[in-house]
XYZ file of C-alpha atoms in Angstrom:
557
model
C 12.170 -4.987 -34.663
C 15.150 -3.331 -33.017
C 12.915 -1.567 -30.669
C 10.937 -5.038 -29.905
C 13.827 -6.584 -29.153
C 15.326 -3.651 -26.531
C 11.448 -3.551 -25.100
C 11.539 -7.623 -24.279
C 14.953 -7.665 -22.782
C 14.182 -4.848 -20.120
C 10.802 -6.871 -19.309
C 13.020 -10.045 -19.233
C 16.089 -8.753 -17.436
C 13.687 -7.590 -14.584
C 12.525 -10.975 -13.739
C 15.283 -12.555 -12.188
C 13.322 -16.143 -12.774
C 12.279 -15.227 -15.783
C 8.410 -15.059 -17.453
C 6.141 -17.575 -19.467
C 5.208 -16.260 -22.761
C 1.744 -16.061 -21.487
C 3.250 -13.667 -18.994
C 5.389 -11.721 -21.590
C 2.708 -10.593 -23.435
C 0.705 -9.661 -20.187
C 3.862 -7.754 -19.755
C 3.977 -6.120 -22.865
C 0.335 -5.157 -23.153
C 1.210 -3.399 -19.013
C 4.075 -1.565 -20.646
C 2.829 -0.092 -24.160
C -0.937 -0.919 -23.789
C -1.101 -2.753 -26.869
C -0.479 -6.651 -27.959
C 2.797 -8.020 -29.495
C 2.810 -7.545 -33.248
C 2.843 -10.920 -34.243
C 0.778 -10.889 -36.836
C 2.745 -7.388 -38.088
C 5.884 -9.067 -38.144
C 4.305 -12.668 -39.345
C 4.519 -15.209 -36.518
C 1.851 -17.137 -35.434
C 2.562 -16.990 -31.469
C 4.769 -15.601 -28.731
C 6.966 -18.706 -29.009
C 8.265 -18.109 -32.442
C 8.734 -14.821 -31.952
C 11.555 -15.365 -29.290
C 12.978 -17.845 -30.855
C 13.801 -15.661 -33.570
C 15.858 -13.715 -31.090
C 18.576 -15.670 -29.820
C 20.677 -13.057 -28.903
C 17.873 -11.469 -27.077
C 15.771 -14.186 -25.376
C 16.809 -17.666 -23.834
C 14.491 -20.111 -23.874
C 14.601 -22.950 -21.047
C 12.264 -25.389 -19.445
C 11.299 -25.815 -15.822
C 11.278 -29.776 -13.984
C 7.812 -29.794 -14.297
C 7.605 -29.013 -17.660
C 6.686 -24.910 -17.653
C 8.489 -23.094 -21.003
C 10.555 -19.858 -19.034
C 11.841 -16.931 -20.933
C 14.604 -15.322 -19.840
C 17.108 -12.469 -21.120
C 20.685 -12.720 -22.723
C 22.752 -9.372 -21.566
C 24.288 -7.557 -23.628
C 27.220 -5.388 -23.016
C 25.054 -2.341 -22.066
C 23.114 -4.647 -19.539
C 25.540 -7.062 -17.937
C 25.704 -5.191 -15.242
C 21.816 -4.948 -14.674
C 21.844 -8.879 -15.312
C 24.329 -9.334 -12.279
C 22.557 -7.162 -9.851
C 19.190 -9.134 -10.850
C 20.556 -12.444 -10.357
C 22.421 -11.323 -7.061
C 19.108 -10.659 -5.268
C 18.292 -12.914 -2.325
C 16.144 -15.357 -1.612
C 14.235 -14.981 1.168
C 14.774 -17.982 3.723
C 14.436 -17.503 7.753
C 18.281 -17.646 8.039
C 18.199 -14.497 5.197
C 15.572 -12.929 6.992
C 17.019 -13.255 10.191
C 19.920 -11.639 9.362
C 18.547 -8.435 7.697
C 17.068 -8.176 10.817
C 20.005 -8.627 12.531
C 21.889 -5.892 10.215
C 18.586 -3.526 10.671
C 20.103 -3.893 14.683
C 23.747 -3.297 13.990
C 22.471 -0.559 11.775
C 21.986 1.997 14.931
C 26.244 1.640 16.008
C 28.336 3.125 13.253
C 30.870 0.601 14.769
C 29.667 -2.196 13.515
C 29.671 -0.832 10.341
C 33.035 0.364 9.859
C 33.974 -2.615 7.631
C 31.704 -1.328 4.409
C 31.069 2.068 4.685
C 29.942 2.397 1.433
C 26.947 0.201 2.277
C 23.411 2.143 3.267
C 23.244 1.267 6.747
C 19.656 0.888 6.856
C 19.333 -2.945 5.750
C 16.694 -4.162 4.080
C 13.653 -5.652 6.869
C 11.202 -8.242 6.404
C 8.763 -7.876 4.173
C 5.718 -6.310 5.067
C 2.168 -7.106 4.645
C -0.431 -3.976 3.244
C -3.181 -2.352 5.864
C -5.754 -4.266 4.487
C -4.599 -7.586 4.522
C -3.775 -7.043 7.983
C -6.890 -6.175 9.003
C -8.151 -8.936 7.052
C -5.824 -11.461 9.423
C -7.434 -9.364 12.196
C -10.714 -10.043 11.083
C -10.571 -13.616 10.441
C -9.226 -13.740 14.121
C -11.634 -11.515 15.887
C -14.537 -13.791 16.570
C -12.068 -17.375 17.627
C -8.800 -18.296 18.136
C -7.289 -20.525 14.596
C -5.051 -23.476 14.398
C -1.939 -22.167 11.684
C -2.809 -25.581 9.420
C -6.561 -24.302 9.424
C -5.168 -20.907 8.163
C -5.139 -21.116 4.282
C -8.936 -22.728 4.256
C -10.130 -20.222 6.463
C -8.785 -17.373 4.626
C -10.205 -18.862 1.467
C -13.531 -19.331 2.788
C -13.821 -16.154 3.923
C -12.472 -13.652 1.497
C -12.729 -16.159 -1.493
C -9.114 -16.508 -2.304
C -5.606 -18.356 -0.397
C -3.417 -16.119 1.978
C -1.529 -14.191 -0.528
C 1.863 -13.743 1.824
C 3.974 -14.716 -1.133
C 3.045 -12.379 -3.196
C 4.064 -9.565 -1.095
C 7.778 -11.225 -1.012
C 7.291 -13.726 2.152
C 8.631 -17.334 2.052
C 5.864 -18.977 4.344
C 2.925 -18.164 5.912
C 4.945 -17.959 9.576
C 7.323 -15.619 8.105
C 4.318 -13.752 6.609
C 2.507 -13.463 11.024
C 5.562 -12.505 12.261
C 5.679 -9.573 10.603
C 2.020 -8.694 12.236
C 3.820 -10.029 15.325
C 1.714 -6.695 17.336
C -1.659 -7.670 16.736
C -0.900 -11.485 16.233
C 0.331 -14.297 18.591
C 1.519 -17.732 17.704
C 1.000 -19.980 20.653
C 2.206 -23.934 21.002
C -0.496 -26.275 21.878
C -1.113 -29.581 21.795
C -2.961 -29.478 18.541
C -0.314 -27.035 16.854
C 0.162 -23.585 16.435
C -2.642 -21.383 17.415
C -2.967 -17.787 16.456
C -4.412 -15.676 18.507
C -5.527 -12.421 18.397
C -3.273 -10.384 20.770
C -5.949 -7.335 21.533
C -8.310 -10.424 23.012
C -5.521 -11.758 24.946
C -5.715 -8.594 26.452
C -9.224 -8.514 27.158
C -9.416 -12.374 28.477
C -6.578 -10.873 31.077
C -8.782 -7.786 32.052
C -11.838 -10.016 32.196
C -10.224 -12.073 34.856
C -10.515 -8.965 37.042
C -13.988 -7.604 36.328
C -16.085 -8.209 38.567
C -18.895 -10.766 37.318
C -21.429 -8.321 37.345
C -19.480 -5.454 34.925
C -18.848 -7.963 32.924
C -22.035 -9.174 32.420
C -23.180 -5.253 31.455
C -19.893 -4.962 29.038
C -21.298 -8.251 27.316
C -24.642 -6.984 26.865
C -23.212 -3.633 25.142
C -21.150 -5.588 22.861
C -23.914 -7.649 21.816
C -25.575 -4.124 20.688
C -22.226 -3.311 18.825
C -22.382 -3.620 14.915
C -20.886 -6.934 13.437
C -18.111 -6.647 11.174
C -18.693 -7.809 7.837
C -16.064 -10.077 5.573
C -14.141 -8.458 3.177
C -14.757 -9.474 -0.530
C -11.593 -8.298 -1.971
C -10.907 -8.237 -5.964
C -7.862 -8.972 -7.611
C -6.951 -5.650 -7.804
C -6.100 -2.793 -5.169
C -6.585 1.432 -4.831
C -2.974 1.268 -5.122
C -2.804 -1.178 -8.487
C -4.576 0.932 -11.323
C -5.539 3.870 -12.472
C -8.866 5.267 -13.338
C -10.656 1.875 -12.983
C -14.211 1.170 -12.367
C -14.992 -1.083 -9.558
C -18.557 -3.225 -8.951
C -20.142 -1.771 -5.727
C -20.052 -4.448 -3.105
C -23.685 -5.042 -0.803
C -23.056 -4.360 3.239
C -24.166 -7.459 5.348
C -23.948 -8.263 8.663
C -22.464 -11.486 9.584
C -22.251 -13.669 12.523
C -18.781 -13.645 14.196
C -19.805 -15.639 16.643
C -22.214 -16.406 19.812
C -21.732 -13.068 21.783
C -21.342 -11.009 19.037
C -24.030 -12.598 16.766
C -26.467 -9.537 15.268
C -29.685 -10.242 16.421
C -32.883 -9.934 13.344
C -34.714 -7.143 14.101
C -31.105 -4.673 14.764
C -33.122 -1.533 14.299
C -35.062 -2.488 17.937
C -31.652 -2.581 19.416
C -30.693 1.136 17.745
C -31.320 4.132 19.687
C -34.181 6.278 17.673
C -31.767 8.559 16.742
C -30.344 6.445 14.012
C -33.187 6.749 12.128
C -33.040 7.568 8.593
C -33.054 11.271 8.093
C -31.366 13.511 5.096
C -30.281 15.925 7.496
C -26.357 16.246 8.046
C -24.931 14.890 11.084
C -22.933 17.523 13.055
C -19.768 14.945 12.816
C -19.926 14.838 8.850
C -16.862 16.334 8.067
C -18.092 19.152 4.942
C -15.231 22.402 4.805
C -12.087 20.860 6.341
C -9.151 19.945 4.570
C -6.799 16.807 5.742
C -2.864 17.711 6.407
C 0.386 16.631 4.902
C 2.847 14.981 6.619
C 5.489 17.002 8.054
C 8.684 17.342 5.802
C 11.797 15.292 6.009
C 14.839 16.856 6.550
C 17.360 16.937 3.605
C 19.900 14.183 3.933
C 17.999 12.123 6.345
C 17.462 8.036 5.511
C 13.948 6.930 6.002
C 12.302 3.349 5.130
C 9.392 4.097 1.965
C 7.496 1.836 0.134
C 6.496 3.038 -3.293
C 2.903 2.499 -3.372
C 1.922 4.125 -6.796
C 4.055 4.911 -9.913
C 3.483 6.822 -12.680
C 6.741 7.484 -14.135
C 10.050 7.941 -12.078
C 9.481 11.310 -11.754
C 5.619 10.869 -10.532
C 5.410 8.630 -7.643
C 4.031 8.086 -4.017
C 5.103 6.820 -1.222
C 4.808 5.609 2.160
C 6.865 6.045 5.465
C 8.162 3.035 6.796
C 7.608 3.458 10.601
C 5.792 1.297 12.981
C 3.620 5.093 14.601
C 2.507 5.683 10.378
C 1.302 2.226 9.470
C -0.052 0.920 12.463
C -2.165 4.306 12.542
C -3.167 4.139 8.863
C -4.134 0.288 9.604
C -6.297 1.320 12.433
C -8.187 4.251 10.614
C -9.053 1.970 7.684
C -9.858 -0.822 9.879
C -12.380 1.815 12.203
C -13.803 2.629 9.085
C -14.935 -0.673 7.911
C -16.526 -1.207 11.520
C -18.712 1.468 11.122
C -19.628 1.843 7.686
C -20.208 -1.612 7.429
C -23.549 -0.966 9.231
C -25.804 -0.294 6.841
C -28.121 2.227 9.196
C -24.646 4.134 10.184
C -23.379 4.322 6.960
C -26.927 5.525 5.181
C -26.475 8.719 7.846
C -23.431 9.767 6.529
C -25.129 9.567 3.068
C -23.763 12.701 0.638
C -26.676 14.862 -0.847
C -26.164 16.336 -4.098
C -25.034 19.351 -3.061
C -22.037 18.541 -1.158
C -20.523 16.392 -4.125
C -18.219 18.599 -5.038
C -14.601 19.138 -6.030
C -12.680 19.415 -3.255
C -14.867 17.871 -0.970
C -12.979 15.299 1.563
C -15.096 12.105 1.954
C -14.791 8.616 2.044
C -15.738 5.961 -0.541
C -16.178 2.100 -0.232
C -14.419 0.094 -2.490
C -14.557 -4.014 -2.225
C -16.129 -3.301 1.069
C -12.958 -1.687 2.182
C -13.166 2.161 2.726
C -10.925 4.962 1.949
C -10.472 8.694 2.678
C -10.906 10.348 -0.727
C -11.156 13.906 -1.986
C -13.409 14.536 -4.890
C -11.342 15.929 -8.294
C -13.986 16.251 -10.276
C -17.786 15.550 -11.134
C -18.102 13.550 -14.374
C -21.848 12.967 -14.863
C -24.839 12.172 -12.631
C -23.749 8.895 -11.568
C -19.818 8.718 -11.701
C -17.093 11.272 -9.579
C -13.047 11.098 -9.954
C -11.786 11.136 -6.322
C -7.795 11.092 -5.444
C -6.625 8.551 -2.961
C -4.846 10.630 -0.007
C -3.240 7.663 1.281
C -2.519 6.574 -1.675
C -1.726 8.864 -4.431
C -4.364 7.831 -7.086
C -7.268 8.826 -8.885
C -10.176 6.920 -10.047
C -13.389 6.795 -10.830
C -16.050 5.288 -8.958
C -20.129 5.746 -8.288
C -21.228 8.548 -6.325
C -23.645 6.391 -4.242
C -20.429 4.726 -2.963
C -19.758 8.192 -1.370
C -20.223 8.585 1.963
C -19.006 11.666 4.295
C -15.888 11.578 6.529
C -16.660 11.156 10.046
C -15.107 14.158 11.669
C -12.644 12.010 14.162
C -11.063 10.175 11.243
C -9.518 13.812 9.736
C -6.944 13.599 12.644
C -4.602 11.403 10.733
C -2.366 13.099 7.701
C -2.672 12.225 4.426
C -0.179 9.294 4.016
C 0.552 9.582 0.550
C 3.641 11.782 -0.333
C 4.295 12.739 -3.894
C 7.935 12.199 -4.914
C 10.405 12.571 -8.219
C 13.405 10.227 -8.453
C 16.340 12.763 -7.300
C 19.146 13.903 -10.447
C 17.559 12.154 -12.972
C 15.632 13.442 -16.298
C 14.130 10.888 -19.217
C 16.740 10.706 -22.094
C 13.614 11.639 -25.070
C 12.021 14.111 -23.283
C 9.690 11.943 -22.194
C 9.331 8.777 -20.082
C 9.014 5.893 -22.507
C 7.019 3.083 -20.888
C 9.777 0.649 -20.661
C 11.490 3.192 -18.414
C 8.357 3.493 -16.397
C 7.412 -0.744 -16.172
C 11.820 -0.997 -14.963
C 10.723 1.378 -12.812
C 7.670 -0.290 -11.102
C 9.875 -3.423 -11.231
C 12.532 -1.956 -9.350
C 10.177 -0.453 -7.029
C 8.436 -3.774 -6.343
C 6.095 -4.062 -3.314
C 9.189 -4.138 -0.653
C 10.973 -1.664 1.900
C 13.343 0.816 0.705
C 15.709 3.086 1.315
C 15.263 6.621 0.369
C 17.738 9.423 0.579
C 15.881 13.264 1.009
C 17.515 14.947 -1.194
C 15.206 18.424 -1.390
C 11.982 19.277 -2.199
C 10.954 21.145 -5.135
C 7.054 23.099 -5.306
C 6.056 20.644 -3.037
C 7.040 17.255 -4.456
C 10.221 15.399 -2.586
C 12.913 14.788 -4.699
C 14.875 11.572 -3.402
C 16.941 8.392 -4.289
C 15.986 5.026 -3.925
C 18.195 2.187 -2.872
C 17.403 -1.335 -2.611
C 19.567 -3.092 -0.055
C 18.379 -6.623 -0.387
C 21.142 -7.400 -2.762
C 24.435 -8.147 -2.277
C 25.398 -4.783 -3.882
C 23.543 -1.778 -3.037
C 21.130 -0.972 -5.805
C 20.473 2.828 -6.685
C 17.557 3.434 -8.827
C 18.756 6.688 -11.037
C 22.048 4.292 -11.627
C 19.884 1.371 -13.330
C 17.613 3.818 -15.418
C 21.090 5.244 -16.868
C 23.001 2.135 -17.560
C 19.651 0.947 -19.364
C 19.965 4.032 -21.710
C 16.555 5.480 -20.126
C 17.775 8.383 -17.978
C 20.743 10.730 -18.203
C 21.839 11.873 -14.396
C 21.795 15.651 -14.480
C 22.982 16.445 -10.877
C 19.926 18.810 -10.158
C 16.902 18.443 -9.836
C 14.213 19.286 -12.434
C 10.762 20.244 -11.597
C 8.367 17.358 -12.352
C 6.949 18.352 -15.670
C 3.727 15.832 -13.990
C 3.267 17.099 -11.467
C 3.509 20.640 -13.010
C 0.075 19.941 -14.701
C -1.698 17.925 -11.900
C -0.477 17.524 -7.777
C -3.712 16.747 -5.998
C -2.071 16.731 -2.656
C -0.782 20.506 -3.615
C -3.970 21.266 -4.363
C -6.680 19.912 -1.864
C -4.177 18.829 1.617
C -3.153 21.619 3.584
C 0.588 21.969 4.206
C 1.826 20.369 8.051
C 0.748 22.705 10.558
C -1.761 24.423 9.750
C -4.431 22.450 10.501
C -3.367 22.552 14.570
C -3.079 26.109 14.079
C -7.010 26.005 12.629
C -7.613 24.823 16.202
C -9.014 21.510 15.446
C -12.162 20.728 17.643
C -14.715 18.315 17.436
C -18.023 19.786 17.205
C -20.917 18.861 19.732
C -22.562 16.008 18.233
C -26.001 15.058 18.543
C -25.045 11.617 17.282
C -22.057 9.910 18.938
C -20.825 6.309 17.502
C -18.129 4.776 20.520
C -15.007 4.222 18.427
C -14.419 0.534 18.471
C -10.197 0.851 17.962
C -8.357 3.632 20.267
C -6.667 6.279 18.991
C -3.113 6.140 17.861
C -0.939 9.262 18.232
C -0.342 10.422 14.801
C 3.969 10.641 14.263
C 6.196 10.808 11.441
C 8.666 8.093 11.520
C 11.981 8.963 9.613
C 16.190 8.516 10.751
C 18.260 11.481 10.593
C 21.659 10.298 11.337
C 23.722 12.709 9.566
C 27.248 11.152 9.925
C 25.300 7.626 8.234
C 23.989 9.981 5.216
C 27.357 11.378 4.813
C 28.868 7.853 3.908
C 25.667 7.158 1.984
C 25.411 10.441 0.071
C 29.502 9.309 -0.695
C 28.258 5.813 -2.300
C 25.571 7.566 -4.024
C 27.713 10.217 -5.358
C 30.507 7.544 -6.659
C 27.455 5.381 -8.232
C 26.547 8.864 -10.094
C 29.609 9.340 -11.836
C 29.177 8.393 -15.612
C-alpha cells in the first residue's frame, strides 16, 4: 500500500490541474502496465480508493461538476509541488514575453539582473511536422476563413485542430507559430489564411506571360493530387512496437485546376508502367548520416520526442534550418507516394527486405524514413524510426524504397542520456520513467551538452517556462528516483541496443562517400525545393558558464 500510495502522488504531483479517476487509472496502467489493485486491496472503484488516502490524494470538484484528483506534498515533495504549480499559463501577454526574453536572450546585458537564469527562454510552443503539413494541406487547394478552420480540419482529417494539445491557448496562437508557410490576412469577412507559398505564385503569375502560364497550368494538371491525411490517435513518436491498420492511397480533388482526371494512367508517360525491376533512384546500399556533434557546453533548443527511461531518450534540434527541412522531406514524401502508380515502382522485392536496409514505410498515410532491424515472419518487419528514435512493427507491403534524393537529409533523431544522473535501484522504476515523460512534455527545452559517451549525448534538461528554472536530474533526486553521481555512466540501454550506432553513419562520411545521384531512367520533378540541410545549435560560452554555475549549485545535495 505504501508503494501505491508513493506511485499515485508522483502521477498526481505531475499534473499541475490535477486528473479524473478515469484518468488515474489510464495513468497507472501507462506507468506499470497493469490496473489498480482494487479488488487486491478490496475497494470497489478508483474513488474509494483515494479517499482512503487523505494524506496522499485531495479530492475536489470542478464548476461544472467534474470529480479532480490532486496530490497533498509531503515534505520530500513540497518542493516539486511548488515548481508544478508555478508553471505558466500560456496567454498572448505570456507568450509575448517569452518571446520577448528569447530577444534579450542574444545581449548578456540585459541579463545581468539574474544570471543564474538559462538565458535561452522558453518560445512558443510548436506544432509537429505533420500537423503542419496537414495545415498546409488543408490550405493548398483555397484560401480559408479562421471561423471555417475547426470544421474544415474535422472534415478532412476526421478530428478538431488539436493546437491545445501541443500547449497552445488558441487556434491564432497555434498559426503564428507556422507564421512561414501561413498568412493571416483581414478581410471583410474575417480572417483569411492563406497559404504563403501561393501568395508567391499569384505574385509570379502576374508576370508570366499569358501564354507560359497557360503551359505551367496544363503541367500541373498532370501533377499527382495530394491525398488527405487520415491520422490515428496515436503518432511514430507515441508508442512502441505497435501495430498500425494500413491506410488505402486515393486521389482526391483539391480543386478545379488540380482535379485528377479518370483515366490518370493516359496522362502518365509509359514509363510508369508497372514493372518489378528496380528503379535506378531506389536507394538499396547507402546508409543515412548523423547529425554533426554539438560542442560540449553549448545551449541548444531540443524537444524530447521519444523516452524510454531518462537515460534512453531522443531528441530533436530546435532550429528553424532542422525542422523546416524535416517538414519538407515528409511532406515531399506524401506527394509522391501518395500516387498509387509512383509508389507501386518503388515496391521492395523480397530480397531487399533486409536488416539494415534504409527504406521508407507509410503509416496513417503519412510516410517515414525507416531502417529495417529485423525480419519477423513473412508478413511483419521491425523498422527503427531515424527521425524519430523508435522501433515498431509494421507490414512489409507498407514498405516501399527510399527515393535516392530524400537520403540528403541526416537522421534527425539523436540518442541522449540525462547528464550525472544514475537510477537509485539499479534500475529505472516506471514511476521514474512516466515523471520523466511528464517533465519532458511535448514543449521546447533547454539542453546543456555536457559530453558524449560511445555515441549517445549525455546532457541536462531545463525547463524555463517556470518562474524558477527547472533542471531535470534535480526533480528525479528530490523525488527519491535518481542519485546525482557527477559523471557520467554509460547507458546500460543503449549498451544492449543503439540503432543509430548501428545502421547511420557518423557526420561526414557520407560527403566524403562522394554522394551522387545516379542517372535515372525515371525522373519524378520534386514538387517542394530543396532546403540546405544545417545544424542549428548556440554556443555562447560566457552564457554556459553562468548556466553550467546554476546547474552546478542545483546539483549540490
Amino acid at each position: 500500500m505504501e508503494l501505491l500510495k508513493k506511485e499515485v502522488r508522483a502521477m498526481l504531483i505531475a499534473a499541475k490541474e490535477g486528473l479524473t479517476p478515469a484518468e488515474l487509472e489510464e495513468q497507472y496502467m501507462a506507468m506499470v502496465c497493469k490496473p489498480l489493485p482494487l479488488q487486491d486491496l478490496g475497494f470497489q472503484s478508483t474513488l474509494e480508493l483515494v479517499r482512503h488516502m487523505p494524506e496522499v490524494v485531495q479530492v475536489s470538484f470542478c464548476k461544472n461538476g467534474t470529480l479532480i484528483l490532486k496530490a497533498i506534498a509531503d515534505d520530500t515533495t513540497k518542493g516539486i509541488a511548488k515548481l508544478v504549480a508555478c508553471q505558466k499559463g500560456r496567454t498572448c501577454t505570456k507568450a509575448w514575453k517569452r518571446t520577448h526574453l528569447k530577444a534579450n536572450a542574444a545581449s548578456p546585458s540585459k541579463n545581468s539582473k539574474n544570471p543564474q537564469r538559462s538565458p535561452l527562454r522558453a518560445r512558443t510552443p510548436i506544432l509537429p511536422a505533420t500537423v503542419k503539413a496537414e495545415l498546409q494541406d488543408l490550405l493548398s487547394s483555397s484560401s480559408l476563413l479562421l471561423q471555417d478552420l475547426d470544421k474544415a480540419f474535422l472534415k478532412c482529417f476526421g478530428r478538431a485542430f488539436p493546437y491545445r494539445q501541443y500547449g497552445f491557448s488558441s487556434v491564432l496562437e497555434a498559426l503564428r507559430s507556422v507564421s512561414d508557410s501561413i498568412v493571416v490576412e483581414q478581410t471583410e469577412a474575417g480572417s483569411l489564411l492563406v497559404l504563403r507559398q501561393y501568395k508567391a505564385n499569384e505574385a509570379e503569375q502576374e508576370e508570366v506571360p499569358q501564354g507560359e502560364a497557360q503551359d505551367e497550368e496544363m503541367l500541373r494538371a498532370e501533377m499527382p493530387p495530394l491525398e488527405p491525411v487520415c491520422e490515428t490517435d496515436n503518432s511514430p513518436q507515441a508508442a512502441l512496437h505497435q501495430k498500425w491498420e494500413p491506410a488505402e492511397t486515393e486521389a482526391v480533388d483539391l480543386g478545379d485546376h488540380l482535379k485528377q482526371p479518370q483515366d490518370c494512367q493516359q496522362l502518365l508517360p509509359n514509363k510508369l508502367t508497372l514493372t518489378e525491376e528496380i528503379l535506378p533512384d531506389a536507394v538499396q546500399d547507402r546508409s543515412l548520416c548523423s547529425l554533426p556533434p554539438l560542442k560540449r557546453r553549448s545551449l541548444v533548443g531540443v524537444v524530447v520526442e521519444f523516452v524510454v527511461s531518462p537515460t534512453q531518450f531522443y531528441i530533436h534540434i530546435c532550429g528553424r534550418e532542422t525542422s523546416h527541412d524535416l517538414q519538407d522531406l515528409m511532406f515531399e514524401m506524401r506527394h509522391l507516394y501518395s500516387h498509387k502508380l509512383v509508389s507501386d515502382k518503388y515496391i521492395m522485392p523480397d530480397s531487399a527486405v533486409r536488416p539494415g536496409q534504409l527504406c521508407c514505410v507509410m503509416v496513417s498515410k503519412w510516410w517515414y524514413r525507416v531502417i529495417i532491424h529485423r525480419v519477423i515472419s513473412d508478413q511483419e518487419v521491425e523498422v527503427f524510426y531515424a527521425d524519430y528514435g523508435h522501433l515498431q512493427i509494421v507490414q512489409k507491403s507498407w514498405l516501399r524504397f527510399l527515393k535516392w534524393q530524400y537520403l540528403k537529409l541526416p537522421a534527425q533523431a539523436i540518442p541522449c542520456s540525462l547528464a550525472w544522473v544514475k537510477p537509485v535501484e539499479g534500475t529505472w522504476s516506471p514511476a521514474a520513467t512516466l515523471l520523466f515523460k511528464n517533465l519532458c512534455g511535448f514543449k521546447e527545452l533547454v539542453g546543456i551538452v555536457d559530453e558524449y559517451v560511445d555515441g549517445v549525448l549525455h546532457l541536462f534538461l531545463c525547463d524555463t517556462s517556470t518562474k524558477e528554472d527547472v533542471y531535470f536530474h534535480s526533480v528525479l533526486r528530490d523525488m527519491g528516483y535518481a542519485d546525482v553521481c557527477g559523471e557520467n555512466i554509460p547507458s546500460q540501454e543503449f549498451k544492449e541496443l543503439n540503432p543509430l550506432a548501428l545502421y547511420v553513419q557518423p557526420s561526414g562520411e557520407q560527403e566524403n562517400a562522394e554522394l551522387v545521384e545516379p542517372d535515372l531512367c525515371f525522373q519524378q520533378e520534386s514538387l517542394v525545393a530543396d532546403s540546405e540541410t544545417t545544424s542549428s545549435k548556440l554556443d555562447g560560452a560566457e552564457l554556459c558558464d553562468q548556466v553550467r554555475v546554476g546547474c552546478g549549485t542545483a546539483i549540490v545535495p
